[in-house]
Amino acid sequence: MSRIAQRFEQLKAQGRTALIPFVTAGDPGPATTVPLMHAMVEAGADIIELGVPFSDPMADGPVIQRATERALAQGVRLADVLEIVRAFRERDNETPVVLMGYLNPIEIMGYTAFAERANAAGVDGALIVDLPPEEGHELVTTLKAQGLDLVYLLAPTSTEDRIRRIGTVASGFVYYVSVKGVTGAANLDTADVAEHLARIRATVDLPVGVGFGIRDAETAARVAEVADAVIVGSAIVGRIEALVETPERIPETVGAFLAELRAAIDSVR
Amino acid sequence: MAINADTRQAEHLESGRAAAYDLPDASGHFGPYGGLFVPETLMHPLEELRLAYERCKADPDFQAEMDADLRDYVGRPSPLYHAERWSRELGGAQIYLKREDLNHTGAHKVNNTIGQALLAKRMGKTRIIAETGAGQHGVASATVAARLGLECVVYMGEVDVARQEANVYRMRLLGARVVPVTSGSRTLKDALNEAMRDWVTNIDDTFYIIGTVAGPHPYPMMVRDFQTVIGREARAQMLERTGRLPDALVACVGGGSNAIGLFHPFIADTDVAIYGVEAGGAGIETGHHAAPLCAGRPGVLHGNRTYLMEDDNGQIIETHSISAGLDYPGVGPEHAWLKDSGRAQYVSITDDEALAAFHHLTRTEGIIPALESSHALAYAHKLAPTLRPDQSILVNLSGRGDKDMHTVARHDGLVL
Ligand SMILES: Cc1ncc(COP(=O)(O)O)c(C=O)c1O
C-alpha cells in the first residue's frame, strides 16, 4: 500500500479529516522549504503538497504565481524540488509528499527518469494540473511502475461520465477543485461543495480532498464536514510572501496558522 | 467568393493530388502533437465547444451567415496581386501576394474572429475574451464584439501594450477593456495564460476567442478551418490567373494561423513547396529569436504538445522579435506535424532582414506590409532568384503595416 493510502487508512480509523498544506518548493529560497515542511508536520499536516515552479502557471492565481516567480528567480527547478524531498526524508519517512505542477518540466526530464528519480527521492505522488486522463495514460503507467500515485483533479464542471472515468484511473486520492477559477479564488460555496462531493462519492472509491478557496479556520471547518482532506494553498503562500524579508520566521508563522486550521478541522468530528 | 462543399470535393478529385489529409484525429492530435492539456475545469467546456462547432460547421445557415459577413463586412475575397515590378527586379519567379492586408481591420485575424464570434452567439455567450500580441487579434475581436453587442476583454502583455499603442487605442475606441498583463515575460504567452485564467473563472457566460492555431483541441482545428478561406481563395485565384498552381507558398509563422490558412488547401498538392517563416530576431545563433520550429524542441504549453522555446529544465524561455505578432515561444501543433512529416519546411528571417523587406515592398510596390508579413516577404526575396521567371511564389501578405509605424520609425532614429 502506498504511503498516501496508508495515511488515509490511519485517518479513517481515527475518524479524522486530513489537512494538506500546499507550498511552492523553493519559495522564497531553497533553504526555507525543508524546515518549513517539518514545521508543517509538527503543526498537524497529514500530507504535504509541494509546488514545482513552472514559468507559465496558467491555473494559478496571483499569490501562487508570485511564489513561482520567486522560486524560479532562485533557480529552483524540478531536479531541485526532488532534492528538497530527499532532504526532507532524512528526518521524516512517514509523511506523504505529493508534487503539484505542470507537465512540461516532466516531459523534458522524461517520464521514466522522472518516475525513478521521484521514487528514489521519496516522493509519493504527483498532481499534474494540465494533464487530464485523456492524455495521462502513459504517465500513469510509468508512475505506477515506481509505486507512485497520480492524483487527478475533479471540478464543478466534471460530468458524471468524467467523474466515473477519473475514478478508475486516479490513485491515492482525488482532488475536488471547489470553485470555477484559479488558485486563491475567494468564492467558496460549502453547500455546493457538499452536493458535488455526494455525487463524487457515489462513483469514486477513493478519499476526496477539497481545495481552492479555503482561506481560514472557518472555511476549513466547513469543508471538513464533508471532505476527507482539506487542502490549503494560497492562504499559506500569502503568509510566506509577507515574510520574504525575514524567511527564518516562516516555519513558525505557517506552523501557527496550520495549528489553527488543525484545531478547527478536528472540532467538527 | 464562397466556395461550397461541392467545389471543394471537386478539387480533391483533380489529378496530381495526394491522398486526402485528415488531421487532427478525433481526440485532437496531429501525430504526437496537439491534444488537450488543460485543467479539469476546462475539459467539459472544451467538449461543449467542440460539439457546438461541429454542429455549426454542418449547418448551412451558419455557413451562409459567415460567408455573407466575410463578403460584406470583411471585404472578401481578398485580391491576389501580381507584384510585377518586384518580381522583375529580383529576376526570378513571379511573386503573387494574397492581400489579407486589405481585409477590414487590416489583417487575416478577422477571418477567425468572425467565425468564433458567430459561434459564441449561437452558444448564448455574452462575454468575449481574447489575448493579443501585436494587437491585431485584439482589434479584430473588439470589432466583432462591438458589432454583435458582446462585452469584450482583451489581455495584452505590458511590453506589447507599450509597443503597439495605436492598436490599444483602437480596441478602447471599439469598447473593449484592455488589461495589461504584468506576469512572466509580459508578452503574448503571458496574455494567453491570463486569458485562460479568466476563462476558467467565468466559464458560464464567456467565450474565449483564441487568435491563432494554438491552444487545446478544438482550437487549432477550428481556427485553421476559419482561416483556410485564404488558401481556398488563393488556390482558385492562382488557377484562374496563371492556369496552374504556384511552385511555392510562403507565409510567416507566429502561432501559425495565417500560414496554415494558406497552406492547408495545398497540402495534397505535393508539387507545391511550402515554406513557413519564423522570427529569427537577432539571429538563431544568438538565442534571441522566436523560432521554435527552427531551433526549439517538443513540449507542452497552453493546452497542446508542440515545438517550444524552452530550456533544459522545461521552463519556457523569453522570445525576441521586432514584430510583436511573432513573439511567441510556441507554434500551432499542425505545423509541428507538417515539419516532422517533411511536407513543409520552416526557415527563419532576422529582424534586420524583415525590416529591409518592409522598406523594399513599400518602395517598389507601394504597399506597406505588417512587420510580421515582412518576414514572409524577406524569405520570398531570397527564394525568387533561385527559381525561373515562368515559376511562381504565392506569399501571404497577412497584414498591413499601419500599426508598425512607431516601431519602424524608432528603428530609423525617428520619434513620431
Ligand atoms: C499581420 C499579422 N501577421 C501574422 C501574425 C502572426 O500570427 P499567426 O502566425 O497566427 O498568423 C500576426 C499576429 O498578430 C499579425 O498581426
PDB file of C-alpha atoms in Angstrom, chain A residues 154 158-170 199-200 202-205:
ATOM      1  CA  LEU A 154     -12.271  16.922 -10.379  1.00  0.00           C
ATOM      2  CA  SER A 158     -16.939  17.492 -14.399  1.00  0.00           C
ATOM      3  CA  THR A 159     -19.792  15.410 -15.806  1.00  0.00           C
ATOM      4  CA  GLU A 160     -20.897  12.050 -14.344  1.00  0.00           C
ATOM      5  CA  ASP A 161     -19.031  10.358 -17.139  1.00  0.00           C
ATOM      6  CA  ARG A 162     -15.811  12.145 -16.415  1.00  0.00           C
ATOM      7  CA  ILE A 163     -16.106  11.521 -12.678  1.00  0.00           C
ATOM      8  CA  ARG A 164     -16.506   7.801 -13.318  1.00  0.00           C
ATOM      9  CA  ARG A 165     -13.611   7.713 -15.733  1.00  0.00           C
ATOM     10  CA  ILE A 166     -11.296   9.637 -13.436  1.00  0.00           C
ATOM     11  CA  GLY A 167     -12.303   7.400 -10.545  1.00  0.00           C
ATOM     12  CA  THR A 168     -10.964   4.403 -12.435  1.00  0.00           C
ATOM     13  CA  VAL A 169      -7.551   5.903 -13.249  1.00  0.00           C
ATOM     14  CA  ALA A 170      -6.818   8.038 -10.173  1.00  0.00           C
ATOM     15  CA  ARG A 199     -22.069  12.931  -6.482  1.00  0.00           C
ATOM     16  CA  ILE A 200     -18.372  12.093  -6.498  1.00  0.00           C
ATOM     17  CA  ALA A 202     -21.363   7.786  -5.385  1.00  0.00           C
ATOM     18  CA  THR A 203     -18.895   6.709  -8.085  1.00  0.00           C
ATOM     19  CA  VAL A 204     -15.368   7.221  -6.789  1.00  0.00           C
ATOM     20  CA  ASP A 205     -13.938   4.834  -4.274  1.00  0.00           C
TER      21      ASP A 205
END
